[in-house]
mmCIF file of C-alpha atoms in Angstrom:
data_model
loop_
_atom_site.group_PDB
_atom_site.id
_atom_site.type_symbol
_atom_site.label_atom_id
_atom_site.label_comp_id
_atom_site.label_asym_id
_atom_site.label_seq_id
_atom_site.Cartn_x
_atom_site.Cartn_y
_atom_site.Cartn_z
ATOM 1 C CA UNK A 1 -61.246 20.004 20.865
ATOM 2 C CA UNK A 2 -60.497 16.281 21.100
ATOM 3 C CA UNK A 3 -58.292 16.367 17.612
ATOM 4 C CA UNK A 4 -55.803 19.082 20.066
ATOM 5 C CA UNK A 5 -56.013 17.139 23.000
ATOM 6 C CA UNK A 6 -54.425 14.420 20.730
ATOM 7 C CA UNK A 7 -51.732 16.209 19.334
ATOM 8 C CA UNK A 8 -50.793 18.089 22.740
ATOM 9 C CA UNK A 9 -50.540 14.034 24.324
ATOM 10 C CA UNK A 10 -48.365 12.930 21.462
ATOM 11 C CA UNK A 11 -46.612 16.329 21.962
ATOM 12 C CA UNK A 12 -46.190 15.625 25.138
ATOM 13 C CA UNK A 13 -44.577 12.011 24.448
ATOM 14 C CA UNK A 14 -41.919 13.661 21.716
ATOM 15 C CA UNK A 15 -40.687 16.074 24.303
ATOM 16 C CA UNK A 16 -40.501 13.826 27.345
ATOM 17 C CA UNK A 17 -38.537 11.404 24.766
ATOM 18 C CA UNK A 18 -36.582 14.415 24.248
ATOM 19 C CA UNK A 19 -35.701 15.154 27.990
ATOM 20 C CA UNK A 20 -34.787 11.935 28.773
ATOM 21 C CA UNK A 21 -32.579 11.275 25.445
ATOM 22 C CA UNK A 22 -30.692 14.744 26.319
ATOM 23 C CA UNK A 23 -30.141 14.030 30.086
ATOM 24 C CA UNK A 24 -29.396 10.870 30.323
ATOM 25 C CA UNK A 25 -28.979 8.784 27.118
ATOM 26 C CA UNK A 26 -31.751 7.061 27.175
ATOM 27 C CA UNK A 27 -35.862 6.697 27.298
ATOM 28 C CA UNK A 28 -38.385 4.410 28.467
ATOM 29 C CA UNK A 29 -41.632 4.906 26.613
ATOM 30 C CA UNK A 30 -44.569 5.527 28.829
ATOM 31 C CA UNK A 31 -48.009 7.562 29.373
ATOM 32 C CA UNK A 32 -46.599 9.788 32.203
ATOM 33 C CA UNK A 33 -46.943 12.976 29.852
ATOM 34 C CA UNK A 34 -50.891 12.204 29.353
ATOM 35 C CA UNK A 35 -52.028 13.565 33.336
ATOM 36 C CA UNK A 36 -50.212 16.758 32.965
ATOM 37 C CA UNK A 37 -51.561 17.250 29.661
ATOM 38 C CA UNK A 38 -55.739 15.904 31.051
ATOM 39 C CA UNK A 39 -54.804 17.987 33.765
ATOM 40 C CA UNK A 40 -53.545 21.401 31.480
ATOM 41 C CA UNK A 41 -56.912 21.107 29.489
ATOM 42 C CA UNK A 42 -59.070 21.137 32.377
ATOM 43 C CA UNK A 43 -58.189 24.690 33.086
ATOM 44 C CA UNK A 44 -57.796 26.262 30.428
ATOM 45 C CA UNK A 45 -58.033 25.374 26.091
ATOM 46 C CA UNK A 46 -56.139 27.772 23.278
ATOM 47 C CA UNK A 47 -57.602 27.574 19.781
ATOM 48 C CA UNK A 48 -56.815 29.448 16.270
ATOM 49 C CA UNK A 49 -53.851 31.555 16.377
ATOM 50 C CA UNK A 50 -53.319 31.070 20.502
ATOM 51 C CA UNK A 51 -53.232 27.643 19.748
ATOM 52 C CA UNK A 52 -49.369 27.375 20.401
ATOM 53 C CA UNK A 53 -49.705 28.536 23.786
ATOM 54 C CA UNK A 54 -51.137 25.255 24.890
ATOM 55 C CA UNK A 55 -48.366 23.593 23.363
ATOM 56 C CA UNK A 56 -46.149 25.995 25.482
ATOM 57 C CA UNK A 57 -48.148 25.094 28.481
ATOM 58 C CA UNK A 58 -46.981 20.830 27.823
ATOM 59 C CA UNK A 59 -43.353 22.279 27.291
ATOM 60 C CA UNK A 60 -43.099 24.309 30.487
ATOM 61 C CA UNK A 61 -44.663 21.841 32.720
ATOM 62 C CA UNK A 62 -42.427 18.884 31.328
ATOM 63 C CA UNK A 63 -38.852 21.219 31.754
ATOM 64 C CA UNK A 64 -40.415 22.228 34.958
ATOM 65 C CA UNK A 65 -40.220 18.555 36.188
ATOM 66 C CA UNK A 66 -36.334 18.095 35.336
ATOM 67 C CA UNK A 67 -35.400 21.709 35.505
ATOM 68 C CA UNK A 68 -37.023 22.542 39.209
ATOM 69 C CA UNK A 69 -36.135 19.917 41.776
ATOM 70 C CA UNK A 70 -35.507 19.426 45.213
ATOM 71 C CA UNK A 71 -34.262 16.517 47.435
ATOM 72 C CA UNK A 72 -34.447 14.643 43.757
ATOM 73 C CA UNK A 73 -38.552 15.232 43.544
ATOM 74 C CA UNK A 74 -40.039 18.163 41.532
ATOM 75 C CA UNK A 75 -40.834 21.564 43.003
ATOM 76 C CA UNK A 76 -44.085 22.553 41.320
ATOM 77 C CA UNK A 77 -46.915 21.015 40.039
ATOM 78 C CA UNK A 78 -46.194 20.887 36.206
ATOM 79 C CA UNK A 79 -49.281 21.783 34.108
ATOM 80 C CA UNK A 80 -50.410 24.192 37.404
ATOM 81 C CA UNK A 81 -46.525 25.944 36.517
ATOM 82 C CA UNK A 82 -47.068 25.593 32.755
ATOM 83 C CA UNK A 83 -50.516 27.347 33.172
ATOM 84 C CA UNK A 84 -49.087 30.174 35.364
ATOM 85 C CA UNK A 85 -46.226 30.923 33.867
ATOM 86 C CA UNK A 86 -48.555 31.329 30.478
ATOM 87 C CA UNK A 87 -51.459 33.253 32.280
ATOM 88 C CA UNK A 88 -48.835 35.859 33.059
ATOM 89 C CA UNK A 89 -48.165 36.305 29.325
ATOM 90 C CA UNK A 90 -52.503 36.495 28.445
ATOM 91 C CA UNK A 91 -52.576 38.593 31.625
ATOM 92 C CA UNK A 92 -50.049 41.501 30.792
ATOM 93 C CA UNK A 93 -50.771 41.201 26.890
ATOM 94 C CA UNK A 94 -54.753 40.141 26.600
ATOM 95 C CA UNK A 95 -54.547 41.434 22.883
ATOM 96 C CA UNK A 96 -51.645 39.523 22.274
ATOM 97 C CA UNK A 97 -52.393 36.432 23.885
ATOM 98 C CA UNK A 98 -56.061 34.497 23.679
ATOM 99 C CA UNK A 99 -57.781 31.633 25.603
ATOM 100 C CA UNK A 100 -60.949 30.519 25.756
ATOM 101 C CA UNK A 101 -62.349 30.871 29.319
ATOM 102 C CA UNK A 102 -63.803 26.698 30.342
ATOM 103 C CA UNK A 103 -64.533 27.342 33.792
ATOM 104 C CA UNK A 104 -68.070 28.858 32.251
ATOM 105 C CA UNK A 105 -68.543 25.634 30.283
ATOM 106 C CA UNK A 106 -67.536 23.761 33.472
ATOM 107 C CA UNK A 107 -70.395 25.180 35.643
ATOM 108 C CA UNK A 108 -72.842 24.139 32.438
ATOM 109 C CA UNK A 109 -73.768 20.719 33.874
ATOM 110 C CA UNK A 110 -76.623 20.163 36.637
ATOM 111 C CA UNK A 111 -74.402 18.592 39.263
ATOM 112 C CA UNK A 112 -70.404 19.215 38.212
ATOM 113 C CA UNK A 113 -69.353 20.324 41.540
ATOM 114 C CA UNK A 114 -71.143 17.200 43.120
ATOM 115 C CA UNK A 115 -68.939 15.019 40.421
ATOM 116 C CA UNK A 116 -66.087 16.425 41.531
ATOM 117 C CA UNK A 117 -66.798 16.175 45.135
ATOM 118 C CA UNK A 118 -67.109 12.186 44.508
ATOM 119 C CA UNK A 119 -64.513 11.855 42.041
ATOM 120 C CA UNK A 120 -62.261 13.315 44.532
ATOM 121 C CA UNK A 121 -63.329 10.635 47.083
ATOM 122 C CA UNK A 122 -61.034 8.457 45.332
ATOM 123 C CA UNK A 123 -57.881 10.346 45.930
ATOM 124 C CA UNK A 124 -58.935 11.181 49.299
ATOM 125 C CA UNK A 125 -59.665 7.789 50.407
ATOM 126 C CA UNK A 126 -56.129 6.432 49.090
ATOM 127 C CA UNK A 127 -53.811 9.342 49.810
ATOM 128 C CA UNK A 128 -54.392 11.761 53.342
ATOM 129 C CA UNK A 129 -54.478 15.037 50.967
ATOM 130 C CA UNK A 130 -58.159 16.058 52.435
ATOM 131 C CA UNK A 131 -56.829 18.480 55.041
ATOM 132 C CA UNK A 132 -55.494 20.631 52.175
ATOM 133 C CA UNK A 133 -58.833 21.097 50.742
ATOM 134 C CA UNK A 134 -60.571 21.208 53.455
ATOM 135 C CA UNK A 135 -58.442 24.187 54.909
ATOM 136 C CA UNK A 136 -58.381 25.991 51.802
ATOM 137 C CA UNK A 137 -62.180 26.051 51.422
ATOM 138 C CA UNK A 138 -62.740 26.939 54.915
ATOM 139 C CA UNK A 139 -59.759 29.851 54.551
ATOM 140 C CA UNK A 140 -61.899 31.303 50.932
ATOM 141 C CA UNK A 141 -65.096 30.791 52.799
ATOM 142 C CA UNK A 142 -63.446 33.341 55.659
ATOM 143 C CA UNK A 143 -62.789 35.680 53.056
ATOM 144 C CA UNK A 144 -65.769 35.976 51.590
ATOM 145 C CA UNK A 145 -67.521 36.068 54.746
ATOM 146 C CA UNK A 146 -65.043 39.285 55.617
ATOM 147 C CA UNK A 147 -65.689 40.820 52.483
ATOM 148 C CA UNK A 148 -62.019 39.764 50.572
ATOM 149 C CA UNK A 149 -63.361 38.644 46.983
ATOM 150 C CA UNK A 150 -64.145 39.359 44.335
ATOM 151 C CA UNK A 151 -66.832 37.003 43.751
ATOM 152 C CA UNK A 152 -64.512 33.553 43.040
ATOM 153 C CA UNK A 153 -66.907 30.905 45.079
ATOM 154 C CA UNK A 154 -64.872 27.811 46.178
ATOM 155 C CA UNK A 155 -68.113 25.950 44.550
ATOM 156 C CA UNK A 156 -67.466 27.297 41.244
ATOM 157 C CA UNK A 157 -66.438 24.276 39.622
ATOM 158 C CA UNK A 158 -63.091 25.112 38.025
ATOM 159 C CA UNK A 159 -62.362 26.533 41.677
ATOM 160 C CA UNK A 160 -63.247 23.414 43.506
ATOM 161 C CA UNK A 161 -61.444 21.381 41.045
ATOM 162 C CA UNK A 162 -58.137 23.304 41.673
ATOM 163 C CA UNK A 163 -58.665 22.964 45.383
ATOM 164 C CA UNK A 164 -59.616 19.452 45.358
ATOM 165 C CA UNK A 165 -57.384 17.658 42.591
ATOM 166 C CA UNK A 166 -55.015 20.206 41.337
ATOM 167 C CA UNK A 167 -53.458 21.574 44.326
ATOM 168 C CA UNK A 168 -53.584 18.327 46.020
ATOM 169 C CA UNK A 169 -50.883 17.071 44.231
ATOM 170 C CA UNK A 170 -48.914 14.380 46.915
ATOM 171 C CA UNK A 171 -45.728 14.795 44.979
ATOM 172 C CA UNK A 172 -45.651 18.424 45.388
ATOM 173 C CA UNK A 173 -47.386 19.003 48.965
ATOM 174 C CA UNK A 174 -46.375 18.762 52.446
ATOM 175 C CA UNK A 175 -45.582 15.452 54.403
ATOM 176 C CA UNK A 176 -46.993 16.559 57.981
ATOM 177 C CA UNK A 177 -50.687 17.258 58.765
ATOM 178 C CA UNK A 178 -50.124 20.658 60.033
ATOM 179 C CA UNK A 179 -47.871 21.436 57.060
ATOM 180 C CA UNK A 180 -50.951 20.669 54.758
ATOM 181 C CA UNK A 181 -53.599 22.383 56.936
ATOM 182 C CA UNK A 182 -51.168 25.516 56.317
ATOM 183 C CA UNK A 183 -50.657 24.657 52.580
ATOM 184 C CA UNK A 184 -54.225 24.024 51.894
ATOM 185 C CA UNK A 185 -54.992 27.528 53.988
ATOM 186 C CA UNK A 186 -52.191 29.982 52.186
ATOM 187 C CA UNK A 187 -53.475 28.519 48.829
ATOM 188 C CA UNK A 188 -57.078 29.324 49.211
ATOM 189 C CA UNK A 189 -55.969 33.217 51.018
ATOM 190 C CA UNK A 190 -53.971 33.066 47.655
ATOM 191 C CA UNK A 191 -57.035 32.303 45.739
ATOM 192 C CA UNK A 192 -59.080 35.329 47.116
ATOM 193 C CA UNK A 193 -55.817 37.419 46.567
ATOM 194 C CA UNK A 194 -55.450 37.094 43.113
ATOM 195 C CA UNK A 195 -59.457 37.135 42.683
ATOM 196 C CA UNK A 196 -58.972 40.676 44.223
ATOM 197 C CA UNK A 197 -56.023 41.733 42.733
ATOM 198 C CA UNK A 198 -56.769 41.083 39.344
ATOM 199 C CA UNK A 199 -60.403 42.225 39.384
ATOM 200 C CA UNK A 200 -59.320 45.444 40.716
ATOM 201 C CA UNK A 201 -56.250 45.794 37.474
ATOM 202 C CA UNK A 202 -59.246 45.207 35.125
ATOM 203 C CA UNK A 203 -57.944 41.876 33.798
ATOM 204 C CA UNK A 204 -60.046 38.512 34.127
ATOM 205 C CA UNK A 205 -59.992 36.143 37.413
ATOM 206 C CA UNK A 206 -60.145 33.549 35.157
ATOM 207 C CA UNK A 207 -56.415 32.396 36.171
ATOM 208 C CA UNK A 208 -57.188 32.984 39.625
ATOM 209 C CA UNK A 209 -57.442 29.581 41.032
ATOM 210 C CA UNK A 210 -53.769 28.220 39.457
ATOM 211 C CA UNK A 211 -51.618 31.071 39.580
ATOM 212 C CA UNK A 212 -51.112 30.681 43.832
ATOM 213 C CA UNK A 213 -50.042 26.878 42.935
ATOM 214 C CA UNK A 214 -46.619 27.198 42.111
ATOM 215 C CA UNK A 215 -45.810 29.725 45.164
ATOM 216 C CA UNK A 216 -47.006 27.591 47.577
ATOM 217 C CA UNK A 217 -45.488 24.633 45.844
ATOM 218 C CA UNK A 218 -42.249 26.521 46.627
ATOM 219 C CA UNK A 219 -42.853 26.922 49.976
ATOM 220 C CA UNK A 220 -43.915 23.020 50.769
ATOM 221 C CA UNK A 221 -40.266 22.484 53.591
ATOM 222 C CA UNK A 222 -41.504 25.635 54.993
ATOM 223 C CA UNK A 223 -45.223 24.579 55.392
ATOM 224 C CA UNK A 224 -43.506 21.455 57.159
ATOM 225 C CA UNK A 225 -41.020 23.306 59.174
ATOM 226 C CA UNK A 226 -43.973 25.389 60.371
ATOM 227 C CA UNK A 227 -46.122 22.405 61.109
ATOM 228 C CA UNK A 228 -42.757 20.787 63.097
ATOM 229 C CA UNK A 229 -42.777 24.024 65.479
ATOM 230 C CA UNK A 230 -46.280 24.286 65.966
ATOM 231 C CA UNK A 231 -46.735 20.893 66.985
ATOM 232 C CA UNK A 232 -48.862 20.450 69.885
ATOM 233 C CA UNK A 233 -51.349 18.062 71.007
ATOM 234 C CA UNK A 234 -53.627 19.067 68.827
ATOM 235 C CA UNK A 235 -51.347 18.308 65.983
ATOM 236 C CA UNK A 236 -52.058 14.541 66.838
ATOM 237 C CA UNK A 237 -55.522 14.828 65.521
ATOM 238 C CA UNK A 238 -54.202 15.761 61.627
ATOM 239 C CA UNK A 239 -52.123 12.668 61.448
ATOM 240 C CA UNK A 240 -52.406 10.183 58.453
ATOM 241 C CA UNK A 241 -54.332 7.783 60.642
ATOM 242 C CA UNK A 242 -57.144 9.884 61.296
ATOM 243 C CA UNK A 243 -57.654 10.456 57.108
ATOM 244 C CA UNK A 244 -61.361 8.896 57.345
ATOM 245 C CA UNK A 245 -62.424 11.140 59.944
ATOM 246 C CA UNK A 246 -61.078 13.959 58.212
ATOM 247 C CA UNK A 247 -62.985 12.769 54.642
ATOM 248 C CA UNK A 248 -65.734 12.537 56.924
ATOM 249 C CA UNK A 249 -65.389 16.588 58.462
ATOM 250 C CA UNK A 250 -65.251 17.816 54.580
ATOM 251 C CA UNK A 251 -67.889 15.893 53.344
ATOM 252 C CA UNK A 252 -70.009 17.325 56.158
ATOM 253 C CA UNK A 253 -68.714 20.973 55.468
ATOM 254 C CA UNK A 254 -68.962 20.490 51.816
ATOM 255 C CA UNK A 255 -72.401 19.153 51.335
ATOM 256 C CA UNK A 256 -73.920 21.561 54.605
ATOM 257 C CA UNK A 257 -72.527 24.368 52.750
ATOM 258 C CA UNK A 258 -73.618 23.316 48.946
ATOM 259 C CA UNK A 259 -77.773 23.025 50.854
ATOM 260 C CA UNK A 260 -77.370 27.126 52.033
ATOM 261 C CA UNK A 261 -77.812 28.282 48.221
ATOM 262 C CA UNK A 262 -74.419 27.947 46.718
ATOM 263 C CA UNK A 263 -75.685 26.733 43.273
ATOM 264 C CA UNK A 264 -78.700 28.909 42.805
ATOM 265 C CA UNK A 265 -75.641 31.736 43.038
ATOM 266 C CA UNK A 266 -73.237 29.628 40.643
ATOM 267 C CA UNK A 267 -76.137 29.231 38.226
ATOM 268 C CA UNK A 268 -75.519 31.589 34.780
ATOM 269 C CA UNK A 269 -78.761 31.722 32.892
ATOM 270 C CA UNK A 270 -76.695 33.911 30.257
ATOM 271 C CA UNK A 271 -73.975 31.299 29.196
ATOM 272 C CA UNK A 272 -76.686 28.886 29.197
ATOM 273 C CA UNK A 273 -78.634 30.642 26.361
ATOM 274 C CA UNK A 274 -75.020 31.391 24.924
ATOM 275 C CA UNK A 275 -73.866 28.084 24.539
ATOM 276 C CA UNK A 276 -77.501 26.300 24.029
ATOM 277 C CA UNK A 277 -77.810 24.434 26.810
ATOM 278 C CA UNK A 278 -80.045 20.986 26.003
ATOM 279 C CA UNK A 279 -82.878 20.824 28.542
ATOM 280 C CA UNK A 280 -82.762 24.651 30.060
ATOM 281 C CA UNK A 281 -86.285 26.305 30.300
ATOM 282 C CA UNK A 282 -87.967 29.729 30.095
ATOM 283 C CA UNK A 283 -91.007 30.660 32.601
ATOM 284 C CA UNK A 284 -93.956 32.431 31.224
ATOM 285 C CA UNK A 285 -91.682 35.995 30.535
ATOM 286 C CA UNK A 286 -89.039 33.883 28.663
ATOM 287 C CA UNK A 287 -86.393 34.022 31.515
ATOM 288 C CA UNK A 288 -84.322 31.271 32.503
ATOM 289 C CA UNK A 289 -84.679 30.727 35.971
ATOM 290 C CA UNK A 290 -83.785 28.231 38.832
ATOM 291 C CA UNK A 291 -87.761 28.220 39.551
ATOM 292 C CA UNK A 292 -88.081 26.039 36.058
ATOM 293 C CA UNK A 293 -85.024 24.800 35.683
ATOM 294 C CA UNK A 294 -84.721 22.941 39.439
ATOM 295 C CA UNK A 295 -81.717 20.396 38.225
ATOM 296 C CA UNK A 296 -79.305 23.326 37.920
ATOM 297 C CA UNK A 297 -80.245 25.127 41.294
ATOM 298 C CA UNK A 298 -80.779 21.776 43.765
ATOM 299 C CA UNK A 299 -77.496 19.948 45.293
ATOM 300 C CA UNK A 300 -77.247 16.445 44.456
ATOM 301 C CA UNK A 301 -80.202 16.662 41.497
ATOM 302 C CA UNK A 302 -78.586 13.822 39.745
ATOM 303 C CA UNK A 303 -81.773 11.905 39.706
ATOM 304 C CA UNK A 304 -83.744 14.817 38.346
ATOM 305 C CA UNK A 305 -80.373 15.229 35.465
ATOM 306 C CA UNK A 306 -80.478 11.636 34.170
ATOM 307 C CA UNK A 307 -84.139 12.196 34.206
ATOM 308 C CA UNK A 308 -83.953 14.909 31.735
ATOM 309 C CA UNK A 309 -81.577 12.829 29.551
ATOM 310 C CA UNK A 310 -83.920 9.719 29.583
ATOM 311 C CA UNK A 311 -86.958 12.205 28.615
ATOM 312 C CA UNK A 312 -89.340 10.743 25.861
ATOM 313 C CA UNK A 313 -89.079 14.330 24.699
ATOM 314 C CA UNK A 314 -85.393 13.865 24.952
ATOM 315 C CA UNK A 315 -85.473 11.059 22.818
ATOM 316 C CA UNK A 316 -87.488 12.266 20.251
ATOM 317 C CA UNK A 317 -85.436 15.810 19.359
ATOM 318 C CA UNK A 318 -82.288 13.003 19.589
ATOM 319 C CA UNK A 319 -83.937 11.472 16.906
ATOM 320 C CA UNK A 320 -84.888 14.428 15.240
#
């Protein structure tokens, strides 16, 4: 897929060249096309004869930035709008419209949910964006415990991706603490709501965890307002200067949670014979199970990972 990612970045380029040139006469050449487009391809990849539709997915996202704004920033997350707006289309017309579903290949590695969990650290640590996460996971964790899903896990990878560096967006989130705890909280009810709603109309959940994005993206001044009229002492505790402690509440949440069984559920022994996973094994009746295959089922197995990779076994069918 790496020769498309290519052509969508230098895609990308041409059309932001073109924005600028159209709008205001002139362009400054630069790389801000290439996160929308790393951030597009996480979610979702078009190949064959849907392979236009990811170039539709750069072209929405970059109008969306010029066409959409407010108070002279953008209103929605561009690739998260791009996505949407094309997930209706593969939603209403499956036949018509293809994509291939990554958030299976996603969940393929031992330990991609811890990844992202660190990898997120990084934004967290730098910009106070944690309460938005941290709400939404709690607010899909009350669903499920209530019995609103349809089986979307905020561990599933691609899920906890959306909720940790997708939605998260600084540019297109609330200001105030409260406002985020309320973003972060309608986005993850907005999660389960699609899950449901889509399950139940027979079509995929695949789109799921991006197409809530741009409506609460709309919403951000009234997420704020909110937070402004709820403010009470308790408000004091979500301000920016209180970000490590708050890192420190999801980290606890996150990894307490991820020890209760969340992978051995998020484990799919079927895609993993599908796609030929390296280093997946079969007990004595030829099933693959978290019983033999411990690196896929136990958090944090990154030691036991690696050690599969570094294998003397390994290395020999490498050389093979």
């Amino acid at each position: 897929y790496l020769p498309v990612l290519l052509s969508h970045a230098l895609f990308g380029i041409i059309v932001d060249a073109l924005l600028a040139l159209s709008m205001t006469g002139r362009w400054t050449a630069s790389l801000a096309p290439i996160p929308i487009v790393g951030s597009t391809s996480l979610f979702v990849w078009f190949r064959g004869i849907d392979g236009y539709l990811g170039f539709l997915c750069i072209l929405l996202a970059l109008v969306s930035k010029v066409m959409f704004t407010r108070g002279g920033k953008h209103i929605f997350n561009p690739s998260a709008l791009g996505v949407s707006i094309v997930a209706v289309l593969c939603i209403l017309a499956p036949s018509t419209f293809g994509y291939i579903d990554i958030s299976e290949q996603l969940n393929l590695p031992p330990n991609m949910a811890e990844v992202i969990l660190l990898v997120a650290l990084v934004a967290q640590t730098r910009v106070p964006i944690v309460l938005i996460s941290l709400s939404g996971f709690i607010t899909m964790l009350g669903c499920q415990a209530i019995g609103f899903s349809a089986g979307l896990s905020p561990y599933w990878p691609a899920v906890l991706l959306a909720l940790l560096l997708l939605v998260t967006d600084p540019a297109t989130s609330p200001r105030s603490g409260l406002g985020r705890v309320l973003f972060g909280a309608a986005f993850g009810f907005g999660i389960a709501s699609f899950d449901v709603l889509l399950a139940a109309s027979g079509a995929s959940t695949f789109f799921a965890k991006v197409l809530p994005v741009p409506i609460v993206n709309y919403f951000v001044p009234h997420f704020d307002a909110a937070g402004r009229w709820l403010r009470a002492k308790a408000s004091l505790v979500l301000t920016e200067q209180h970000n490590g402690r708050h890192i420190v509440v999801w980290l606890m949440l996150a990894v307490m949670t991820l020890f209760q069984g969340v992978k051995e559920g998020a484990f799919t022994p079927s895609m993993h014979v599908v796609e030929q996973s390296r280093h997946i094994r079969t007990d004595g009746s030829g099933r693959v199970t978290c019983e033999v295959n411990p690196a896929h089922c136990a958090p944090f197995s990154i030691a036991q990972e690696i050690a599969l990779w570094t294998s003397p076994q390994h290395i020999a069918d490498h050389d093979r």
